[in-house]
Coordinates of C-alpha atoms and ligand atoms in Angstrom, one line a residue:
X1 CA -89.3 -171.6 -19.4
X2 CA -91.8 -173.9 -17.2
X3 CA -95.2 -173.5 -17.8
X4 CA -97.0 -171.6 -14.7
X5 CA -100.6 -171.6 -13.7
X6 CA -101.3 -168.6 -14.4
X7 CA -99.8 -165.6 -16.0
X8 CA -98.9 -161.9 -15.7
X9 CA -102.0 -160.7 -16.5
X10 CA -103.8 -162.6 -14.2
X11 CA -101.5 -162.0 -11.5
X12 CA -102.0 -158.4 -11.9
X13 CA -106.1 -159.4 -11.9
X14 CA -106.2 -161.5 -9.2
X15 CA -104.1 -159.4 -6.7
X16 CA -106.5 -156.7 -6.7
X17 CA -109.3 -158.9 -6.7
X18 CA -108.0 -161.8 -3.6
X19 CA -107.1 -160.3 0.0
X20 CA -103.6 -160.1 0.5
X21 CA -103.0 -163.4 2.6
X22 CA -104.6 -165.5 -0.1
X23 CA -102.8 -164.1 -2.4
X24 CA -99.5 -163.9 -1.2
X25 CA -99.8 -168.0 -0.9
X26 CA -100.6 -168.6 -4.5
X27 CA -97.7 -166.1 -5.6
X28 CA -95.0 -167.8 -3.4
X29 CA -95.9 -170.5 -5.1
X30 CA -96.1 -169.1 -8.5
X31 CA -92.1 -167.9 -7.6
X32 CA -91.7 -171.5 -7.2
X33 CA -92.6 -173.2 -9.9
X34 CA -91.0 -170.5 -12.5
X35 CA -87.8 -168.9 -11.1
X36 CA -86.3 -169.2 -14.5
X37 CA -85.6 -165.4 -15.8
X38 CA -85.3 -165.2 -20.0
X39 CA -85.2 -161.3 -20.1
X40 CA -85.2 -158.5 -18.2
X41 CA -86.7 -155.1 -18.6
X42 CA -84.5 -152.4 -16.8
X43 CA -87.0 -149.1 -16.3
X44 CA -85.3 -146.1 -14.9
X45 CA -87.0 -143.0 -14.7
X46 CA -83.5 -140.7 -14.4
X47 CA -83.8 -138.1 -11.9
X48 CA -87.0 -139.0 -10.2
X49 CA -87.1 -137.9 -6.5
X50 CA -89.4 -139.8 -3.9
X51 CA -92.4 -137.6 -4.1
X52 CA -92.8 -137.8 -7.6
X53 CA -94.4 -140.8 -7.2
X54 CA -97.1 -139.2 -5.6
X55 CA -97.5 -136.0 -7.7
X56 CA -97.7 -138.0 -10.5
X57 CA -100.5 -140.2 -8.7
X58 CA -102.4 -137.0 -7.9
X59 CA -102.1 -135.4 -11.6
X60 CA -102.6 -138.6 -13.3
X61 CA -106.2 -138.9 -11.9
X62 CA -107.1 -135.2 -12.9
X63 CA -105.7 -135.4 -16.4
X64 CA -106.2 -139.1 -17.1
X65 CA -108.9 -140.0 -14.7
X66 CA -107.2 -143.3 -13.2
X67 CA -104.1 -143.4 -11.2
X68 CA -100.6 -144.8 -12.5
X69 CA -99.3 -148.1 -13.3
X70 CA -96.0 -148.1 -11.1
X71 CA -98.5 -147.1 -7.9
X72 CA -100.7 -150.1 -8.9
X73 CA -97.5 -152.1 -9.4
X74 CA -96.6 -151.4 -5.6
X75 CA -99.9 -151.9 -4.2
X76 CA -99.9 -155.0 -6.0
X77 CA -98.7 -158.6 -3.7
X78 CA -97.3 -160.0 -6.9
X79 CA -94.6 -157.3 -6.5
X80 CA -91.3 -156.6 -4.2
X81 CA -90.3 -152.7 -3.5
X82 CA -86.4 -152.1 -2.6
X83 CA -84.9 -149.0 -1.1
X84 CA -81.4 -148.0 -3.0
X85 CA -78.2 -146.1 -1.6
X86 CA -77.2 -144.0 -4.6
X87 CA -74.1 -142.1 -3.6
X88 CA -70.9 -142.4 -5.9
X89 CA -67.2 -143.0 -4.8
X90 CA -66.0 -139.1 -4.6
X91 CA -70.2 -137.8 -3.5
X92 CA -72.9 -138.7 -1.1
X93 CA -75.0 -137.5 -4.2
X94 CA -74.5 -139.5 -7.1
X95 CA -74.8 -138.3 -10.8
X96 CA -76.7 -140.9 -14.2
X97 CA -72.9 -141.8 -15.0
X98 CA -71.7 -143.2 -11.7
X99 CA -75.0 -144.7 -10.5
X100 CA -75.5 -146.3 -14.4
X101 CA -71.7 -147.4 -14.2
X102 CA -72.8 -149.3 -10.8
X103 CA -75.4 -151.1 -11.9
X104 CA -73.8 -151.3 -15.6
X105 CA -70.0 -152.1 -14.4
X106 CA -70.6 -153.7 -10.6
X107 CA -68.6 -150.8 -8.8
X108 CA -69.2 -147.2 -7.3
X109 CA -66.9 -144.7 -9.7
X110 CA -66.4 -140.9 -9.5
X111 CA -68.7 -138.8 -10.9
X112 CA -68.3 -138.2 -14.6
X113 CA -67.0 -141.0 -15.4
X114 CA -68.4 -144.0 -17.2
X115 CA -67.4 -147.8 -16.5
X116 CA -63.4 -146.1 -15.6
X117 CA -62.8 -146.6 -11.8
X118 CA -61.1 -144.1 -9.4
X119 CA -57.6 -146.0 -10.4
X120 CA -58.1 -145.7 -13.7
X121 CA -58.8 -149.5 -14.2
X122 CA -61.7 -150.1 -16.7
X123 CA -64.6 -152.3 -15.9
X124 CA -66.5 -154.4 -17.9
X125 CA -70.2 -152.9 -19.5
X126 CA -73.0 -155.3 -18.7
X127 CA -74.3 -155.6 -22.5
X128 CA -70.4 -156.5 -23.7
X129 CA -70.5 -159.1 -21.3
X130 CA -74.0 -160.5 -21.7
X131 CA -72.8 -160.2 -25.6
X132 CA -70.1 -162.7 -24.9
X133 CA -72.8 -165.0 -23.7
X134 CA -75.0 -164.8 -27.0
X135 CA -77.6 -162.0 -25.4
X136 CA -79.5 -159.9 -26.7
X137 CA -79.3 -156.6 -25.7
X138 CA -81.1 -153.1 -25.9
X139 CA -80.9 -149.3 -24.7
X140 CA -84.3 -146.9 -25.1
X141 CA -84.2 -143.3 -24.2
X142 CA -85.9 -140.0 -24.4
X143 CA -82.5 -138.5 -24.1
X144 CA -79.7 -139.3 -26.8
X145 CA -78.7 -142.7 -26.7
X146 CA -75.2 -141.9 -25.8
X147 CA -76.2 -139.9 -22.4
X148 CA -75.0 -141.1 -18.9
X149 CA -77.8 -143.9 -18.2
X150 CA -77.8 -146.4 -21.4
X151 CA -74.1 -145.7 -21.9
X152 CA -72.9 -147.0 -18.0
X153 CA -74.6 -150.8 -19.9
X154 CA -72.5 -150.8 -22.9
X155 CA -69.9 -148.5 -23.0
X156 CA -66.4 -147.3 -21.2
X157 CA -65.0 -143.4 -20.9
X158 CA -63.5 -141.3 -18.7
X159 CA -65.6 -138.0 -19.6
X160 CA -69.2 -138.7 -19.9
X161 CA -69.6 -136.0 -22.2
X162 CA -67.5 -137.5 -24.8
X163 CA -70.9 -139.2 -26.4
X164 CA -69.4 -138.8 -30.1
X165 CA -66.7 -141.8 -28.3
X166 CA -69.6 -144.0 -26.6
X167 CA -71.3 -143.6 -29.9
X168 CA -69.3 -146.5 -31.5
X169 CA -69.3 -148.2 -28.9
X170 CA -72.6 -149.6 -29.5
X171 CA -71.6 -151.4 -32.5
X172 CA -72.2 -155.3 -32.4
X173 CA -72.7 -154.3 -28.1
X174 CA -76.0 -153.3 -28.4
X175 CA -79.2 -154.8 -30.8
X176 CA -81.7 -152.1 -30.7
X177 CA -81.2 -148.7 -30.1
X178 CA -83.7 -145.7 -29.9
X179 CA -83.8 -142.7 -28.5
X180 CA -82.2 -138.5 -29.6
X181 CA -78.6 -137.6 -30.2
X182 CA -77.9 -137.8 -34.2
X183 CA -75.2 -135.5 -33.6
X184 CA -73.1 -138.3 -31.9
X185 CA -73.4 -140.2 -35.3
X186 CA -73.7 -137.9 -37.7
X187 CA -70.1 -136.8 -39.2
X188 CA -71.1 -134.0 -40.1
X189 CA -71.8 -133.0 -37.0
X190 CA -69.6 -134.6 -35.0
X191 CA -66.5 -132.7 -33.2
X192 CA -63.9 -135.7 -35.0
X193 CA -66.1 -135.8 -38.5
X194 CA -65.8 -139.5 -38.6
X195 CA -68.8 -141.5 -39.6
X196 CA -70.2 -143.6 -36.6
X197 CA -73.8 -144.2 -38.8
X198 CA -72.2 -146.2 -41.5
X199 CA -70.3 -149.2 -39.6
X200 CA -74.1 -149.8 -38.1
X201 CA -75.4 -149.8 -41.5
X202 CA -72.8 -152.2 -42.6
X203 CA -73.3 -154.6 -39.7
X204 CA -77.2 -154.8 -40.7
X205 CA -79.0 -152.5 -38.0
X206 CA -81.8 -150.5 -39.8
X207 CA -81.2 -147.0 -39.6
X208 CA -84.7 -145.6 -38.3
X209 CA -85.5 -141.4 -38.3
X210 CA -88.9 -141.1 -37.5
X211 CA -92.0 -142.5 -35.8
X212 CA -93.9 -144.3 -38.5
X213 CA -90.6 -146.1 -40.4
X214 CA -90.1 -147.6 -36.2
X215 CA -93.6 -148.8 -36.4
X216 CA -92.9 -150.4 -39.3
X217 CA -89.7 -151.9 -38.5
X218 CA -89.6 -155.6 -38.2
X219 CA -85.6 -155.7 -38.4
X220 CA -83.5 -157.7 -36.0
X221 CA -81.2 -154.5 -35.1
X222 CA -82.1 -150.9 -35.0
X223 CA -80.3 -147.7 -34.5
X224 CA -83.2 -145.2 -33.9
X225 CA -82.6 -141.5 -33.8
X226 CA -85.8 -139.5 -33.4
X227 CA -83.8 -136.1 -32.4
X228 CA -80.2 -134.4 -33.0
X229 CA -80.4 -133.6 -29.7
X230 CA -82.7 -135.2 -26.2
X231 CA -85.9 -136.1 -27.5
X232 CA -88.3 -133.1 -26.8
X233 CA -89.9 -132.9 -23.7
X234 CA -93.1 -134.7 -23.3
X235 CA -95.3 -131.5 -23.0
X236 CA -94.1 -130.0 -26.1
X237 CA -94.3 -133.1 -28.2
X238 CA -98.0 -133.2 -27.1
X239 CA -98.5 -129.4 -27.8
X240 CA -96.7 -129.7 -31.5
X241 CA -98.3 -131.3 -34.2
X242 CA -95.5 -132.2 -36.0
X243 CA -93.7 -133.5 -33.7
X244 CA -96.2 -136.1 -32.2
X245 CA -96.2 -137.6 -36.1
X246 CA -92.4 -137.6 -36.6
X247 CA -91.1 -138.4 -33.1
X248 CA -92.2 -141.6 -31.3
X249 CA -93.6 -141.9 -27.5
X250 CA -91.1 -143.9 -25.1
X251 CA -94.2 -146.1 -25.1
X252 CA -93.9 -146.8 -28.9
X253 CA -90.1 -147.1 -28.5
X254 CA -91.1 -149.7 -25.7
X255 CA -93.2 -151.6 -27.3
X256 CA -91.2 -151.8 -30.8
X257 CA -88.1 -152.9 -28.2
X258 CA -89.9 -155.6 -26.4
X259 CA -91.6 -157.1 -29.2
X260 CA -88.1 -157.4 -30.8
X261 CA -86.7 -158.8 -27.8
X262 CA -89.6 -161.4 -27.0
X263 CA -89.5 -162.0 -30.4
X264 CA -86.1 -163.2 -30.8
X265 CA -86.5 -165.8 -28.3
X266 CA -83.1 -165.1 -26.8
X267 CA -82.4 -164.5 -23.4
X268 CA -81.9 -160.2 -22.9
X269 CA -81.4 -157.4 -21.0
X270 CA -83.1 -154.7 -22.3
X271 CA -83.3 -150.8 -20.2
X272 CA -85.7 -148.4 -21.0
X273 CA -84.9 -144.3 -19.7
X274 CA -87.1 -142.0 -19.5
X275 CA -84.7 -139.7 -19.4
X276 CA -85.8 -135.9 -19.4
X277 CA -87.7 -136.2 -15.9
X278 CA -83.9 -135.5 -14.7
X279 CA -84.3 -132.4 -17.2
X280 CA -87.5 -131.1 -15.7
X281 CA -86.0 -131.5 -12.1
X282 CA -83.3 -129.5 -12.8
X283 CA -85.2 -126.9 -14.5
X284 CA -87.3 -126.6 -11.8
X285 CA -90.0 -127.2 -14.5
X286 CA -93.0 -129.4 -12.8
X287 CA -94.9 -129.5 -15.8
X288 CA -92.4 -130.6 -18.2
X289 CA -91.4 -133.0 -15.7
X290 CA -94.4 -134.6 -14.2
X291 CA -95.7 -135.3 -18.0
X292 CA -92.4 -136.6 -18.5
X293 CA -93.0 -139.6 -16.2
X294 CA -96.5 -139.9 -16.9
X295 CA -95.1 -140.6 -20.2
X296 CA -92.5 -143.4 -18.5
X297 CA -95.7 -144.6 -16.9
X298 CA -97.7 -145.4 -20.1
X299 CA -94.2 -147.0 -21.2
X300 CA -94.2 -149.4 -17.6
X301 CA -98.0 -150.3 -18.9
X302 CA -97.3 -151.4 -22.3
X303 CA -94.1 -153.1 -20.9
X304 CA -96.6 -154.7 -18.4
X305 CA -99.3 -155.6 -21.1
X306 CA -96.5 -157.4 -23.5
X307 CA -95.4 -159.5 -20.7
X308 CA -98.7 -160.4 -19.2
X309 CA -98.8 -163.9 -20.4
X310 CA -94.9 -164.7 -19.6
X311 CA -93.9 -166.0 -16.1
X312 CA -90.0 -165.8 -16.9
X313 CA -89.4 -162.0 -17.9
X314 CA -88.4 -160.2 -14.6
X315 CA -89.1 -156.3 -14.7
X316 CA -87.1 -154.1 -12.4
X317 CA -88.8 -150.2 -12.2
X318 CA -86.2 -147.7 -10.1
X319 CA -84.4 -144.2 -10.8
X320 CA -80.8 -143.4 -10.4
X321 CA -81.0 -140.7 -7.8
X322 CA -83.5 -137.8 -6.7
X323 CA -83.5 -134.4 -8.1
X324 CA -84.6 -131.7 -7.1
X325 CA -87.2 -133.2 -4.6
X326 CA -90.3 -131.5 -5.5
X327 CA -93.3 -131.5 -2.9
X328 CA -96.5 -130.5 -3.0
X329 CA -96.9 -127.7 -0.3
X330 CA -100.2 -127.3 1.4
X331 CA -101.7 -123.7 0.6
X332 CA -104.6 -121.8 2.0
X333 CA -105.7 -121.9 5.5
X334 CA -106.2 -125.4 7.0
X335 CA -104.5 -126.1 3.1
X336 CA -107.8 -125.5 1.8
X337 CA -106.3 -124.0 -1.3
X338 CA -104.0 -127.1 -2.1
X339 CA -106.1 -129.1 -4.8
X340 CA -107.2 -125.7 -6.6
X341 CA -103.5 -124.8 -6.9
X342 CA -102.3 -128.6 -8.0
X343 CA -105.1 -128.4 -10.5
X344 CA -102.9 -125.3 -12.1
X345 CA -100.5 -127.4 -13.7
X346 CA -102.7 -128.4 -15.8
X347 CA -102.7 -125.2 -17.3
X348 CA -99.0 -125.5 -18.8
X349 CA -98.4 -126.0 -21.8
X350 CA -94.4 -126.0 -22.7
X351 CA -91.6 -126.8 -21.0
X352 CA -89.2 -123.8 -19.5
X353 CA -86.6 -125.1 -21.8
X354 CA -88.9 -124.1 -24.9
X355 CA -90.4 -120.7 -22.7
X356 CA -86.2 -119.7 -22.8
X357 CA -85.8 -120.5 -25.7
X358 CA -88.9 -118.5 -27.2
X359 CA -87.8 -115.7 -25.1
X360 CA -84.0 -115.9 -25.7
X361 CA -85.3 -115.5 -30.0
X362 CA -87.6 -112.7 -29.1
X363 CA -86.5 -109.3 -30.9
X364 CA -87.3 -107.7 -27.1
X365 CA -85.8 -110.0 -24.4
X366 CA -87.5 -107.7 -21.8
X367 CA -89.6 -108.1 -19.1
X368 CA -92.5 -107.6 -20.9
X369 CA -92.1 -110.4 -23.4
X370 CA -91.2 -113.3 -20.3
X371 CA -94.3 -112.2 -18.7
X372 CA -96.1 -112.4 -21.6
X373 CA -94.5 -115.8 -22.4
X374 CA -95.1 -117.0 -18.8
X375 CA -98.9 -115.7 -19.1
X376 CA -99.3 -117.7 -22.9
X377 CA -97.1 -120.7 -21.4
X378 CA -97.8 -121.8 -18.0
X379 CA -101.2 -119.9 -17.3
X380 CA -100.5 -117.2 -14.4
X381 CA -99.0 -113.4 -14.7
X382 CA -95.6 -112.5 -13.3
X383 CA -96.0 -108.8 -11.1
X384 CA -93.5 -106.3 -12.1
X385 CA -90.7 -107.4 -9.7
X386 CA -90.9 -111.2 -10.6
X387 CA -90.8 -110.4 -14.2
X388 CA -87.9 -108.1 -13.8
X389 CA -86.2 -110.5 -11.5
X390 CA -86.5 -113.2 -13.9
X391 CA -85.1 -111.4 -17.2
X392 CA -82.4 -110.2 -14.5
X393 CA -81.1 -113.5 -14.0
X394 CA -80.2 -114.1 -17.3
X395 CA -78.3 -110.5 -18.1
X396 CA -75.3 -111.3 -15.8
X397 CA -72.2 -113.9 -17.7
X398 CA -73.7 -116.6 -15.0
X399 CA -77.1 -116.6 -16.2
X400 CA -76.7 -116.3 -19.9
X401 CA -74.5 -119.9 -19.4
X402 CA -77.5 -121.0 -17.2
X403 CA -79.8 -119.8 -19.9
X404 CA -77.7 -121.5 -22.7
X405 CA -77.3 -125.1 -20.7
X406 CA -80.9 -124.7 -20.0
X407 CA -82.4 -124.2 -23.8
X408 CA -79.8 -127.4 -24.1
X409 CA -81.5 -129.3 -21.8
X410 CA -78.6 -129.6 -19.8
X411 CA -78.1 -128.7 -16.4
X412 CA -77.2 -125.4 -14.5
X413 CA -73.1 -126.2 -12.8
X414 CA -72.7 -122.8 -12.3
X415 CA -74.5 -123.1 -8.8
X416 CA -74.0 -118.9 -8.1
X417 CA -75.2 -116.5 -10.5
X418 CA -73.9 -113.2 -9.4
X419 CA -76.8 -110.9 -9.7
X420 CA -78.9 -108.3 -8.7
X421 CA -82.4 -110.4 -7.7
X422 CA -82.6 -111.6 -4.1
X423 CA -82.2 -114.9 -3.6
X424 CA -80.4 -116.7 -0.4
X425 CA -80.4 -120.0 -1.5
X426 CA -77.5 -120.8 -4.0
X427 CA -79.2 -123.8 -5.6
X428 CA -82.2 -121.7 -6.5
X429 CA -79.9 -118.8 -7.5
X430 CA -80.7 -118.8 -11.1
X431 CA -83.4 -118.4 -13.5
X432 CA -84.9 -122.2 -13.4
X433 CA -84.7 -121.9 -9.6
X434 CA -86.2 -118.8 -9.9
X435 CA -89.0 -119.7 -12.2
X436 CA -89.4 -122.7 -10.4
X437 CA -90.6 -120.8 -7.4
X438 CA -92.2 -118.0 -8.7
X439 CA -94.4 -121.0 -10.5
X440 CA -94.9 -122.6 -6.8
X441 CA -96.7 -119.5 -5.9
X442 CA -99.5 -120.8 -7.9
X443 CA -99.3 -124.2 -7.8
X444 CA -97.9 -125.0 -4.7
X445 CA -94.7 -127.3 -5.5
X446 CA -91.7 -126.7 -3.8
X447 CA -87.6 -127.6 -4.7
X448 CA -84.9 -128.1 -2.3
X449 CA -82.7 -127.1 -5.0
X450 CA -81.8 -127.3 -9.2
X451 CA -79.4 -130.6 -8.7
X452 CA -79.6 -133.9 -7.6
X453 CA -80.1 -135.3 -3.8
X454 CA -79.3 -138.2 -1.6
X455 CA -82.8 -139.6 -1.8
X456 CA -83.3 -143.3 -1.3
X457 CA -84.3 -144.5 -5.1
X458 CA -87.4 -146.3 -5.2
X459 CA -87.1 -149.8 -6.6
X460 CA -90.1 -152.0 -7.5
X461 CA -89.4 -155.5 -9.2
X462 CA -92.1 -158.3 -10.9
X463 CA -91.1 -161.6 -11.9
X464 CA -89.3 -164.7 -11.1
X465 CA -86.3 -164.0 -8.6
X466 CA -88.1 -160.4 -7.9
X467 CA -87.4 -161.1 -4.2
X468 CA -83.9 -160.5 -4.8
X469 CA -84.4 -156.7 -4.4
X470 CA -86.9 -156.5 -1.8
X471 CA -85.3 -154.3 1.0
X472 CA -82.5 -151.9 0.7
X473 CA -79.9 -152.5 -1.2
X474 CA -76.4 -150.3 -2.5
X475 CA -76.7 -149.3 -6.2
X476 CA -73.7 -151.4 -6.9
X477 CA -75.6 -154.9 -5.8
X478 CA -78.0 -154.5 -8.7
X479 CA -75.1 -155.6 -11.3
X480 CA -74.7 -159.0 -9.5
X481 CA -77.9 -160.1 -9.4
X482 CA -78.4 -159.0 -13.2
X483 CA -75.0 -161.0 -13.9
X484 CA -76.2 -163.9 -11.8
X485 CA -79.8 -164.1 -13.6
X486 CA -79.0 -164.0 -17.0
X487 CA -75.8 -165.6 -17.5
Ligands
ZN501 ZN1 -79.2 -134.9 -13.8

């Protein structure tokens, strides 16, 4: 590491304060003096379409009064913004385990798979190969641990919904891990019954359950599992009690992450998910979604805070693909009514996954009851037909596996549900697309769809040998320049 003139912090300080030419000239030199990179922080928010960016801007300033750190980060000179080409081999839309597996494993693969190429060859995980090199290495999620993002860095299958095999994986691959999915570990739950808790224990990582023992934790290796499942959506953590003292923020897992990793005074690569903004997309769910990524965006500001006095940590802030693409339609004449129907999102207070499920345990799954839930929930009344409509979606064999993935958190493949509501479009054709639009009525947020899109991916980068992404840039290139920097 060479010493620098000034740090992170001040960078961040000065850029807002200095006009951009002066600036530029003290941060080209800045590049100069410290292009070493020691570690580098890996942020993907999974799922996050273009105008999220935006909506989250907008809502941020209502509910938080100040804007958010990755639109600072952009407008700031100290930082380079990147355009990405997500598609996979077999799809011009990509899904998390082909675009992870690109930047994880160097090459675009079919959809599905992880880190196994179209000819069945096997490429090598990122975090096995940094390993080799005496890294250290780390995987944070709001979803499990073993879902399609953190496992395209340290793991290889051919199904990526074979978590219970990328689950062992980990071991002696990856240092810290935090985020949901017991289940994969758990023998008792898993579909083999082998133990994969166990062998971590043995090989000293601290088995961690809830929020205060990772506060705590000063150990060198962790496998933290806040969830049997995702971690709950952000919106319901902050609406539950008990939840926001047993499960930890992705800002707490963050911070307990980078503090180990700065810590160990080892070079790393360490990648932090928000996971469950892919979720809310899907689900057609803007609430659960947009406090999803405000919840990333807290994470990107502790990240940023940590790192303020070290010129040789490089942080790299993108998503894997679009979903979804939710926009904020102008309402009212001359979209007078716009602001007034943004601000109603503020009046939501669970996710759709938790309204589902609520409704799916009710002794009357009628009408009634989802209005009444949608009334209690989100803050506006379903008319007759809407309510009807939305209960009809889930009576048919199409929407009751739509209903089922959905109360899951995982996503709606069915793409037609044969029913008796009318609905043209075939993406919307089920009850999140359906819910999702009725909701726009009163909010104003559009969806092209319930799946994910084509969308250039957003990529900002801070830090020595940030330059490197400025521009576009296919999916697959990120893996080179990760390779290149830290080994
Ligand atoms: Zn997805």
């Amino acid at each position: 590491m060479q010493p620098s003139s000034y740090g992170r912090r001040d960078i961040l300080r000065i850029g807002s304060l200095l006009g951009t030419s002066a600036f530029l000239a003290g941060t080209s030199r800045a590049q100069e003096k410290s292009s070493e990179v020691n570690g580098i922080i890996f942020m993907v928010s999974d799922g996050m379409s273009p105008g999220v960016l935006s909506i989250a801007q907008n809502f941020s300033k209502i509910v938080r009064n100040r804007g958010t750190a990755w639109w600072d980060l952009i407008g700031n000179p100290a930082s380079v913004q990147g355009l990405m080409e997500t598609s996979s081999a077999n799809s011009l839309v990509t899904d998390s385990s082909a675009a992870s597996s690109a930047w994880g494993g160097g090459v675009k693969i079919n959809n599905n798979s992880v880190n196994v190429r179209p000819d069945g060859s096997e490429s090598e995980p990122i975090m096995r190969s940094l390993k080799k090199l005496g890294l250290r290495t780390g995987l944070v999620s709001t979803a499990s641990i073993t879902h399609a993002t953190p496992a395209g860095f340290a793991s290889v299958t051919e199904n990526r919904d074979h978590e219970h095999l990328i689950a062992p994986q980990y071991l002696d691959t990856v240092d810290i891990l935090l985020g949901g999915g017991l289940k994969f570990f758990d023998p008792k739950q898993r579909v083999d019954s082998r133990d994969a808790l166990t062998p971590f224990q043995k090989k000293s990582y601290e088995l961690v359950r809830d929020r205060n023992s990772l506060l705590k934790s000063k150990s060198e290796r962790i496998l933290g599992l806040f969830s049997n499942g995702h971690i709950p959506y952000e919106i319901d953590r902050l609406n539950d009690r008990s939840l926001q003292r047993t499960v930890p923020t992705l800002s707490e897992m963050s911070k307990a992450a980078v503090r180990n990793m700065l810590f160990s005074n080892q070079k790393f690569l360490l990648q932090i998910e928000g996971g469950r903004i892919d979720h809310g997309a899907h689900a057609n769910d803007i609430a659960g979604l947009i406090w999803d990524q405000l919840a990333f965006d807290q994470a990107l500001e502790t990240v940023l805070e940590m790192t303020a006095g070290r010129d040789d940590i490089l942080i790299i802030v993108t998503t894997d693909h679009g979903n979804g693409n939710p926009g904020l339609n102008g309402t009212g004449k001359h979209y007078a009514n716009t602001s007034e129907a943004f601000r109603n999102i503020t009046k939501m207070s669970a996710s759709h996954e938790r309204i589902f499920q609520k409704w799916r345990s009710a002794p009357s799954k009628d009408p009634e009851s989802m209005a009444n839930l949608i009334e209690v929930n989100l803050g506006f009344k379903l008319s007759p037909d809407e309510a009807e409509a939305l209960t009809a979606a889930f009576r048919n064999p199409a929407g009751k596996k739509a209903a089922r993935l959905a109360t899951k958190g995982e996503k709606d493949t069915t793409g037609i549900v044969e029913q008796s509501f009318t609905e043209w479009s075939n993406q919307l054709r089920n009850p999140q697309g359906l819910l999702g639009q009725i909701a726009g009525n009163h909010t104003g947020i559009g969806w092209t769809g319930t799946s994910h899109t084509s969308d250039p991916a957003i990529l900002t980068a801070l830090g020595p040998q940030s330059q490197r992404f400025q521009g576009t840039m296919e999916n697959q290139e990120i893996h080179r320049h990760l390779m290149e920097l830290l080994s």
